Short mmCIF file of C-alpha atoms and ligand atoms in Angstrom, two decimals:
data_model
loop_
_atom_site.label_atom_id
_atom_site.label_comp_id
_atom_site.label_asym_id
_atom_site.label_seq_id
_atom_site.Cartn_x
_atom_site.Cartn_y
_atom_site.Cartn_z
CA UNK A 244 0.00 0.00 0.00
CA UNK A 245 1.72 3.25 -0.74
CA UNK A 246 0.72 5.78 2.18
CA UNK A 247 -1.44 8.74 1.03
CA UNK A 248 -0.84 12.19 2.07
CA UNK A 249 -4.03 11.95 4.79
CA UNK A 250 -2.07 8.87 6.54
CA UNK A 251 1.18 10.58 6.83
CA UNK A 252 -0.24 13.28 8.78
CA UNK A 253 -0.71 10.42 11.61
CA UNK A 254 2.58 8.58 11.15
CA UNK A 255 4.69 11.17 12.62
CA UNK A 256 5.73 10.72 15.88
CA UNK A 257 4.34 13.20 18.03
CA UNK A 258 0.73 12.00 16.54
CA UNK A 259 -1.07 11.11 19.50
CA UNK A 260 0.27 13.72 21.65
CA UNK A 261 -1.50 16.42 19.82
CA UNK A 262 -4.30 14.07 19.63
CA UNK A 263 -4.54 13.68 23.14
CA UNK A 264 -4.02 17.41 23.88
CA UNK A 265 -7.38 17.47 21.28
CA UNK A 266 -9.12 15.13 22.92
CA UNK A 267 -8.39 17.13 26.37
CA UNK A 268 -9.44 20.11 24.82
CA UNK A 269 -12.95 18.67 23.64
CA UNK A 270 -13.58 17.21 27.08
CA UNK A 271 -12.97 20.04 29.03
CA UNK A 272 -16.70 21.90 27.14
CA UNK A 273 -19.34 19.45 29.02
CA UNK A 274 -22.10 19.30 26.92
CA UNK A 275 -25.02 17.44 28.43
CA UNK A 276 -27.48 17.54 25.90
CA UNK A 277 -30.41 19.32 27.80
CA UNK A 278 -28.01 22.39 28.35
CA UNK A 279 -27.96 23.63 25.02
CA UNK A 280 -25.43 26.41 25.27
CA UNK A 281 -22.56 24.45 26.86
CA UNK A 282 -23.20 21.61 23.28
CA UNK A 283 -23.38 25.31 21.69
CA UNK A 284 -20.06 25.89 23.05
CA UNK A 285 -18.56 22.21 22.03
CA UNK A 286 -20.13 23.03 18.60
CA UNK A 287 -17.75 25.94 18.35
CA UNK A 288 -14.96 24.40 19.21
CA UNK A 289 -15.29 21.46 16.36
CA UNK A 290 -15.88 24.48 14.13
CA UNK A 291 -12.70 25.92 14.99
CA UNK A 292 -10.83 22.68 14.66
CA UNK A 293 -11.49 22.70 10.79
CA UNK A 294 -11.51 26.35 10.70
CA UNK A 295 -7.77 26.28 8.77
CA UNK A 296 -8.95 22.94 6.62
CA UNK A 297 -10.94 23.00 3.17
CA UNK A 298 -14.02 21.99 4.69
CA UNK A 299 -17.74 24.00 4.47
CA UNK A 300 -18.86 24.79 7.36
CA UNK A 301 -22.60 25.36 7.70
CA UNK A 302 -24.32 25.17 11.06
CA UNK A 303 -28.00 24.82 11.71
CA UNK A 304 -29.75 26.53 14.37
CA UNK A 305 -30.94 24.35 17.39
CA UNK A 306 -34.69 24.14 18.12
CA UNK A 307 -36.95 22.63 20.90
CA UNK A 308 -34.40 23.11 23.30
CA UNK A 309 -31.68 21.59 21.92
CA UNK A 310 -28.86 22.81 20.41
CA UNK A 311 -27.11 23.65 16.59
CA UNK A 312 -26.04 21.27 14.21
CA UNK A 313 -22.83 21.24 12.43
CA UNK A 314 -22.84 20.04 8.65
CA UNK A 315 -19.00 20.06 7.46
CA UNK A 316 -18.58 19.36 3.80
CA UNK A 317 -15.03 18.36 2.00
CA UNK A 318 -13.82 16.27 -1.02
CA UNK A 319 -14.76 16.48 -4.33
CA UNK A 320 -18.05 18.67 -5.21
CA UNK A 321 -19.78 15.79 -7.75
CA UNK A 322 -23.63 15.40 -7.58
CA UNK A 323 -22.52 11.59 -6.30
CA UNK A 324 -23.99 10.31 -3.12
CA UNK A 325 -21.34 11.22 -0.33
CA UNK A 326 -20.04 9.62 2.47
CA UNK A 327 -21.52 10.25 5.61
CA UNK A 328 -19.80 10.34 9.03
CA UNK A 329 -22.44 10.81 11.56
CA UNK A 330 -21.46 11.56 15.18
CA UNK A 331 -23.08 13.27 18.59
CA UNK A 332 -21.65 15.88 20.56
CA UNK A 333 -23.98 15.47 23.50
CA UNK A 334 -23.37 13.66 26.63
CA UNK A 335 -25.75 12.00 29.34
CA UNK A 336 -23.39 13.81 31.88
CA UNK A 337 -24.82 16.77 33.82
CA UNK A 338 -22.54 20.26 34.37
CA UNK A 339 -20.44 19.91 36.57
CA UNK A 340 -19.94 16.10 35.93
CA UNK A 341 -15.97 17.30 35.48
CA UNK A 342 -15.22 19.25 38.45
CA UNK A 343 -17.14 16.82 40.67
CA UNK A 344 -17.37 12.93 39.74
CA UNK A 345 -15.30 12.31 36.27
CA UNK A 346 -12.28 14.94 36.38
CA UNK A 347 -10.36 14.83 33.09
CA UNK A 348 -7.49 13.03 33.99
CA UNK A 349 -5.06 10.51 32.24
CA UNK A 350 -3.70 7.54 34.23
CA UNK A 351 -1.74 4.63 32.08
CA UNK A 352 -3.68 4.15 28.24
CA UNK A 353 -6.50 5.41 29.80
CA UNK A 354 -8.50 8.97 29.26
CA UNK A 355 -11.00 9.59 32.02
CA UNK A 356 -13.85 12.40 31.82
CA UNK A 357 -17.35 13.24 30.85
CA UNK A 358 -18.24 11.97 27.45
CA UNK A 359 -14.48 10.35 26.38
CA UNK A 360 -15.38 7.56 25.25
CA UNK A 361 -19.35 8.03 23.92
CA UNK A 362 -18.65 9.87 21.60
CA UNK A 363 -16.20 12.40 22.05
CA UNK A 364 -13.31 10.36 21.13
CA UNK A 365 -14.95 8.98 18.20
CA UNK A 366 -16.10 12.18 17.37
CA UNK A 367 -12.87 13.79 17.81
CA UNK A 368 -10.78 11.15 15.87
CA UNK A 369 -13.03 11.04 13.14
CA UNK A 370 -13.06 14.83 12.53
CA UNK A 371 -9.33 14.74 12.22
CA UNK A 372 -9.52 11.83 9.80
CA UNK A 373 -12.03 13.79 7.59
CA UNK A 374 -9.70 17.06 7.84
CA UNK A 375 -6.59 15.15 6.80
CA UNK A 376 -8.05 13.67 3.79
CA UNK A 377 -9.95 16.95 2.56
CA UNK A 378 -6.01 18.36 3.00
CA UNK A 379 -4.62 15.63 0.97
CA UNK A 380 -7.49 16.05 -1.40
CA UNK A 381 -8.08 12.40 -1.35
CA UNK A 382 -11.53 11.12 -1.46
CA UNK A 383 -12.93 9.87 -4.26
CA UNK A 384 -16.87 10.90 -3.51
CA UNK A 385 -18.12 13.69 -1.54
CA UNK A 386 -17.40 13.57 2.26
CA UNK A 387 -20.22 15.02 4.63
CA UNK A 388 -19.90 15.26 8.41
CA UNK A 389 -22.58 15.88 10.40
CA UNK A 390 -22.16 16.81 14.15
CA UNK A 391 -25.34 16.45 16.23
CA UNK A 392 -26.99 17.85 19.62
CA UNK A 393 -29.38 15.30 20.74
CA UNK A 394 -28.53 11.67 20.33
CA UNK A 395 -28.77 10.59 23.94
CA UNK A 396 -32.03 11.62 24.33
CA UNK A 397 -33.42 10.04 20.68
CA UNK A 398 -32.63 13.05 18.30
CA UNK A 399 -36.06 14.40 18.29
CA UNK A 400 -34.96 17.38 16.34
CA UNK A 401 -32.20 15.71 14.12
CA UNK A 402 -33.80 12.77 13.15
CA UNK A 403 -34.95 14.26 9.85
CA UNK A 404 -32.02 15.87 8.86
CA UNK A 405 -29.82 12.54 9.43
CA UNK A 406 -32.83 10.58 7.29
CA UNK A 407 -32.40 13.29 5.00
CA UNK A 408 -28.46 12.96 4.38
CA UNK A 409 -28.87 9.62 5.15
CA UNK A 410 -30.61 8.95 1.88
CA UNK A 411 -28.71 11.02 -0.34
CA UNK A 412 -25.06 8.64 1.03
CA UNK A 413 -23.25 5.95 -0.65
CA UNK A 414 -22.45 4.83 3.06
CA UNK A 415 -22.68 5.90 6.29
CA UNK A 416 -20.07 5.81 9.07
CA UNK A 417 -21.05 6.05 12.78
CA UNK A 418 -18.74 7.10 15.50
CA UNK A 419 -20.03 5.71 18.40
CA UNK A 420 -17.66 3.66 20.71
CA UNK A 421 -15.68 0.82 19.83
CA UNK A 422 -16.85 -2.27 21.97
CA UNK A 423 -14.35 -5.04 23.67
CA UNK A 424 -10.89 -4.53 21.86
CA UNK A 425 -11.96 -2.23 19.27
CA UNK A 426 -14.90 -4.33 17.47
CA UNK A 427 -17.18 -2.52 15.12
CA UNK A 428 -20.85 -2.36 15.09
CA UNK A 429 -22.91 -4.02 12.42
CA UNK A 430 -26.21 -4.01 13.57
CA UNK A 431 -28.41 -3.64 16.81
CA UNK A 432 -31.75 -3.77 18.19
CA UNK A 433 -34.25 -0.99 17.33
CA UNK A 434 -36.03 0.53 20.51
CA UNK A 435 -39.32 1.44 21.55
CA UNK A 436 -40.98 3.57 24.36
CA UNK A 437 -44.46 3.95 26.28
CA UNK A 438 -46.07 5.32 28.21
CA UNK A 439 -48.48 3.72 30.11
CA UNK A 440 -51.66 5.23 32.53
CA UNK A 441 -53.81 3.44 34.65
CA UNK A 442 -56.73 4.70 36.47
CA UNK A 443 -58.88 3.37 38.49
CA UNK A 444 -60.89 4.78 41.23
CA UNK A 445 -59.92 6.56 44.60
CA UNK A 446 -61.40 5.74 48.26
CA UNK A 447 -60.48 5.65 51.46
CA UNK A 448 -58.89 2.35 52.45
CA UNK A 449 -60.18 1.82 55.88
CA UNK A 450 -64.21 2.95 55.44
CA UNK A 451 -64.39 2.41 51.81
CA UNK A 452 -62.30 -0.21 50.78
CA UNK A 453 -64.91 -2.09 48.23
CA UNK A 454 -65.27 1.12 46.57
CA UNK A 455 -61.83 1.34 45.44
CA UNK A 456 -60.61 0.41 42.36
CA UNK A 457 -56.51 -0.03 42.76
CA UNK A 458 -54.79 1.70 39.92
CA UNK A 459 -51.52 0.01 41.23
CA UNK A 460 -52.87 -3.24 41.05
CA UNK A 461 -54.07 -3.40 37.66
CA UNK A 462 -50.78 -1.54 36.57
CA UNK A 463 -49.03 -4.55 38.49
CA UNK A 464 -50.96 -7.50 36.18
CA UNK A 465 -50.48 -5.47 33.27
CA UNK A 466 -46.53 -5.09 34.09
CA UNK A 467 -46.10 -8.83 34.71
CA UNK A 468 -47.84 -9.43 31.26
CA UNK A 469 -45.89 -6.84 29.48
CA UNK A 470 -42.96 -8.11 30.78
CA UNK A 471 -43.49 -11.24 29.92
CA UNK A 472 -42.99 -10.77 26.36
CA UNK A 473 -39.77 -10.98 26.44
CA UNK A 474 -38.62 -13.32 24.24
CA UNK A 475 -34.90 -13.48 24.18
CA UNK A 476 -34.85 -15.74 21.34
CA UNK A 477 -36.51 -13.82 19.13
CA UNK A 478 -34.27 -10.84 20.24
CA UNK A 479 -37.49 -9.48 22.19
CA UNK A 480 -36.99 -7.83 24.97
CA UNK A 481 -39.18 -5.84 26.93
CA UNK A 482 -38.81 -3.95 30.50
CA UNK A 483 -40.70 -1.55 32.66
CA UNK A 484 -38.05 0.70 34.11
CA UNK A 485 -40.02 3.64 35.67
CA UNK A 486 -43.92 3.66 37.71
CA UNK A 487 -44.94 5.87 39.92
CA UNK A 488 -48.83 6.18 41.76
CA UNK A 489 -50.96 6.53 44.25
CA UNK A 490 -50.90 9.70 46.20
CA UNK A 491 -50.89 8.68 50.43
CA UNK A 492 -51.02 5.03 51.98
CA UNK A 493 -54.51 5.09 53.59
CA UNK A 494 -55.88 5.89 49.79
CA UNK A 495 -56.91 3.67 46.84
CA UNK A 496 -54.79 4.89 43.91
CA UNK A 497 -56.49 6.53 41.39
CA UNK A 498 -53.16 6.89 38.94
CA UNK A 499 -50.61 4.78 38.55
CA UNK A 500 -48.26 5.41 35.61
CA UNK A 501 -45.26 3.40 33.96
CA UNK A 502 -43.11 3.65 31.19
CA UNK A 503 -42.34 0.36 29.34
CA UNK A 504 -38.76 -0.16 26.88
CA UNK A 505 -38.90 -2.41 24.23
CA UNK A 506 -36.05 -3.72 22.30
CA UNK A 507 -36.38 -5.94 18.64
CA UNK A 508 -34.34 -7.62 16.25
CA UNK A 509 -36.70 -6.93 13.13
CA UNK A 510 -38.99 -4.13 12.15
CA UNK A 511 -42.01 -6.96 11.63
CA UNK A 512 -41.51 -7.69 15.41
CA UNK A 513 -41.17 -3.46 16.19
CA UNK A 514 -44.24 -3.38 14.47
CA UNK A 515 -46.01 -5.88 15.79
CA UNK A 516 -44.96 -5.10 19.46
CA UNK A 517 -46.11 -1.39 19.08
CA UNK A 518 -49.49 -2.48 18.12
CA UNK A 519 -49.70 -4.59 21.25
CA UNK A 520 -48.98 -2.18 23.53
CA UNK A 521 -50.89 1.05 22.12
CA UNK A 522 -53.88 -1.74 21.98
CA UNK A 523 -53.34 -2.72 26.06
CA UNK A 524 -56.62 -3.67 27.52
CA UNK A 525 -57.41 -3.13 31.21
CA UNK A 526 -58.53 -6.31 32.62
CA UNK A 527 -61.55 -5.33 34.32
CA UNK A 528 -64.01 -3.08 33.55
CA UNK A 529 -63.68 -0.18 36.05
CA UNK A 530 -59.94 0.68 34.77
CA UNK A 531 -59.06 2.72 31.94
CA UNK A 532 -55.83 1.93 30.29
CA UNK A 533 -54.37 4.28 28.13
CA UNK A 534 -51.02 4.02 26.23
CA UNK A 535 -48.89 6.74 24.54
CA UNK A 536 -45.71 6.18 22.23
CA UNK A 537 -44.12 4.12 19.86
CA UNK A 538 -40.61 2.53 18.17
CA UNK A 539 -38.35 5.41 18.60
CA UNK A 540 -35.49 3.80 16.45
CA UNK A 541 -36.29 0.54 14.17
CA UNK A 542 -33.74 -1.98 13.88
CA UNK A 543 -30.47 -1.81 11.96
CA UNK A 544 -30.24 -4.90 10.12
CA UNK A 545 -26.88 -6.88 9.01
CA UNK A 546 -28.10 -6.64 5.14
CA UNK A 547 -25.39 -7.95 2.56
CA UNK A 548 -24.80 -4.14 1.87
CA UNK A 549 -23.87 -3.73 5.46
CA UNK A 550 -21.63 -7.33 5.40
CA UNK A 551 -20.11 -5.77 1.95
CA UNK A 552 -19.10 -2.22 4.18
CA UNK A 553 -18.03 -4.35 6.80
CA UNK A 554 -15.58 -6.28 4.38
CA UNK A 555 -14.16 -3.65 3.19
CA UNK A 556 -13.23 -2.21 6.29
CA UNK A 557 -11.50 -5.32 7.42
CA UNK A 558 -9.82 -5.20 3.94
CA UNK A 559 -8.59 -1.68 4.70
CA UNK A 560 -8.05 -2.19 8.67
CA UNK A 561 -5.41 -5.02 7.91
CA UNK A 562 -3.41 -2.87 5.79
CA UNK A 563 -3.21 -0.93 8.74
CA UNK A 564 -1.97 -3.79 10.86
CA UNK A 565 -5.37 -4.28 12.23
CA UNK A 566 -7.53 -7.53 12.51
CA UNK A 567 -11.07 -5.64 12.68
CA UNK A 568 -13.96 -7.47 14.01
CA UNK A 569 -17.50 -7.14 14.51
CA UNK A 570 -19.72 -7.78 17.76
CA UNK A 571 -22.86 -9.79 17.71
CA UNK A 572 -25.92 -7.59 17.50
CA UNK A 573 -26.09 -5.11 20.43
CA UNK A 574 -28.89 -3.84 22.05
CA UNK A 575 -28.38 -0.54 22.43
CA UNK A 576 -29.61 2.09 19.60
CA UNK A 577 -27.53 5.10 18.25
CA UNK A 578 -28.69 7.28 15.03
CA UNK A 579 -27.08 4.83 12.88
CA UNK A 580 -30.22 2.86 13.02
CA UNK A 581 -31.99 5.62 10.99
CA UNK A 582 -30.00 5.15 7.93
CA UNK A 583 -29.89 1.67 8.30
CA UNK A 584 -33.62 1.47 8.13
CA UNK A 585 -33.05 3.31 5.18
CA UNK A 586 -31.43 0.56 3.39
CA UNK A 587 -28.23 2.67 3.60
CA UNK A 588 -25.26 0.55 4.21
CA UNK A 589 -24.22 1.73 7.65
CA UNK A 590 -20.89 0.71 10.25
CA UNK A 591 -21.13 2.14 13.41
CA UNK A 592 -18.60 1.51 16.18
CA UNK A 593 -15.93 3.18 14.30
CA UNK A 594 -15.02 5.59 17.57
CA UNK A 595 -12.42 4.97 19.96
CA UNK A 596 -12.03 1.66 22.17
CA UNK A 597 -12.90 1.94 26.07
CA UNK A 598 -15.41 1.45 28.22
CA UNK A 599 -17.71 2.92 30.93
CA UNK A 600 -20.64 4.61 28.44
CA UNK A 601 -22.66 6.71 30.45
CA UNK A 602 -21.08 6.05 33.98
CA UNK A 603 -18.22 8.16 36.09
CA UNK A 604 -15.55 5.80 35.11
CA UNK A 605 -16.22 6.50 31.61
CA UNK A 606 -12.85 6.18 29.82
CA UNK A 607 -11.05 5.76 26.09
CA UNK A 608 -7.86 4.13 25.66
CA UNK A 609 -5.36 6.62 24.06
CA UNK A 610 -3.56 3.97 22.45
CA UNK A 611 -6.51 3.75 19.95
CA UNK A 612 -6.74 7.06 18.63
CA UNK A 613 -4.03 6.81 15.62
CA UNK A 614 -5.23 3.53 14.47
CA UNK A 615 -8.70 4.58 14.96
CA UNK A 616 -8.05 8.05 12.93
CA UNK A 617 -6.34 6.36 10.35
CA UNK A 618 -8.91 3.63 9.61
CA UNK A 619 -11.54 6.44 9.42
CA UNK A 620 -8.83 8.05 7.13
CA UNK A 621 -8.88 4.99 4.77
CA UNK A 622 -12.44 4.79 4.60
CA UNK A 623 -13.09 7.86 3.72
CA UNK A 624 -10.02 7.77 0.67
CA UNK A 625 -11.41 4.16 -0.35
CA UNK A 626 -15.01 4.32 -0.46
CA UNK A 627 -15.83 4.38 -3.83
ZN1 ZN B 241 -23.19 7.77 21.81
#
């Protein structure tokens, strides 16, 4: 393989220190994705970081509380379908995360803070990558980058816009964390939430007691049913992770509430599985039942399009002295299920290796970034 321009700008020596000092740099903004001027303020700092690159920048206002969106643009301008790099600059950490429980700090390989390793390593890496080769003026199809607000909380206002891009791409790379020794993502489960309310009907517990109708009880049968779905063969699962009712212990509940998360291997089964659940029943007359909500992301699907991206990156990883692998299909969601759905082939997993997502020993393992950057580097110069 002869090394292109974009590689070499990773092969000198003093690679990963600036790397790290980037990385350090892009922790330091927390961005918790319900504050939206602190992601403003990451925004602005991944605008800066291509600011002396020949990249478009175009930024979209924020909306619904969250905040902007970056679209970067680079490589040649064809009408071709581009390449799409899709990461999140949101994290599930509150302000203050850094002072207080998950201080940036750097002990061994490993990078602690808020964010490091989902997705701001990935995110980070991956920008670098896609700065290098728009330098070296190496990509053979348009390169796109988008840089979102709100993927921890479902993208409710970027969904469109990454649907949007998402169908106008050749393929579609997702920077979300590497998994167990730097494995790649090839599919997951889609996800689905409800809402569930219960009433039934209030009196007191000593005078009145066969008055009553328990909303807590008939929440209780109908959680033990719902939960019973689960079908781990199938790739079902389902799981009530939030109830709340009643309002003092000497009164019948009126309300009980509960909020159900369901997890599929196929859109027939997402499908089928919403239907069930918008359609629950009470199981006596004097209850109302009432259901809000839906499959937030449908499943992304190992198609042979998605196999095909997959092979290609191992093709290009072992150039690079790596032996890339895939995990089995992981439960957890990220936007890469959108253009998935799309038929769009999609790898995700292409951020930096760690562990921790969303806890206070989040960390990424600084002896990934190089390879990591440079395998996003290939990509993006070999996709054709
Ligand atoms: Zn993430």
């Amino acid at each position: 393989m002869s090394l292109t321009s974009a590689l070499r700008a990773f092969d000198d020596a003093t690679a990963e220190t600036r790397m790290i000092e980037g990385l350090s740099a892009w922790v330091s903004v927390e961005s918790p994705t319900r504050a939206p001027e602190a992601v403003n303020k990451m925004m602005d700092v991944a605008a800066a970081n291509v600011a002396d690159a020949p990249v478009e920048i175009e930024r979209l206002p924020g909306r619904d509380g969250m905040a902007d969106t970056l679209v970067l643009r680079a490589g040649p301008a064809t009408a071709e379908r581009a390449i799409l790099v899709l990461s999140h600059l949101d994290t599930v950490h509150p302000l203050g995360t850094l002072e207080r429980d998950l201080p940036l700090r750097i002990d061994g390989d490993r990078m602690y803070g808020p964010g490091v390793y989902d997705m701001k390593g990935g995110a980070y890496l991956a920008l670098q990558a896609f700065k290098e080769v728009a330098r070296a003026g190496a990509a053979k199809r348009p390169l796109v980058f988008l840089l979102t607000p709100d993927e921890e909380v479902g993208s409710p206002t970027t969904r469109p816009l990454i649907e949007d891009f998402g169908r106008r791409a050749s393929h579609v790379l997702v920077t979300e964390p590497a998994r167990d020794g730097g494995r790649v993502v090839t599919s997951r489960k889609g996800v689905g939430r409800f809402d569930v309310h219960v009433e039934g009907r209030p009196a007191h517990s000593g005078s009145r007691h066969a008055d009553g109708r328990n909303a807590i009880r008939e929440a209780a049968r109908q959680i033990l049913a719902i939960e019973a779905l689960t079908d781990y063969e199938r790739g079902v699962t389902t799981s009530v992770g939030l109830i709340s009712g009643g309002t003092a212990m000497n009164t019948i509940p009126q309300h009980c509430r509960f909020s159900v998360d369901i997890r599929v291997a196929a859109n027939a089964d997402g499908e089928e599985f919403a239907r069930l659940l918008l359609g629950l029943k009470p199981t006596e007359p004097d209850f109302k039942v009432s259901v809000t909500g839906g499959m937030n992301r449908p499943p992304y699907e190992r198609t042979e399009a998605v196999s095909a991206l997959f092979e290609h990156a191992r093709g290009v990883a072992a150039e690079l002295g790596i032996d890339l692998r895939d995990v089995p299909r992981t439960g957890g969601a990220s936007d890469g299920n959108f253009t998935a759905a799309l038929g769009v082939p999609t790898l995700d997993g292409l951020g930096v290796d760690g562990d921790g997502a969303h806890t206070l020993h989040e960390y990424a393992l600084i002896s990934s970034l190089v390879p990591r950057a440079k395998l996003m580097a290939r990509l993006l110069e070999t996709l054709g």
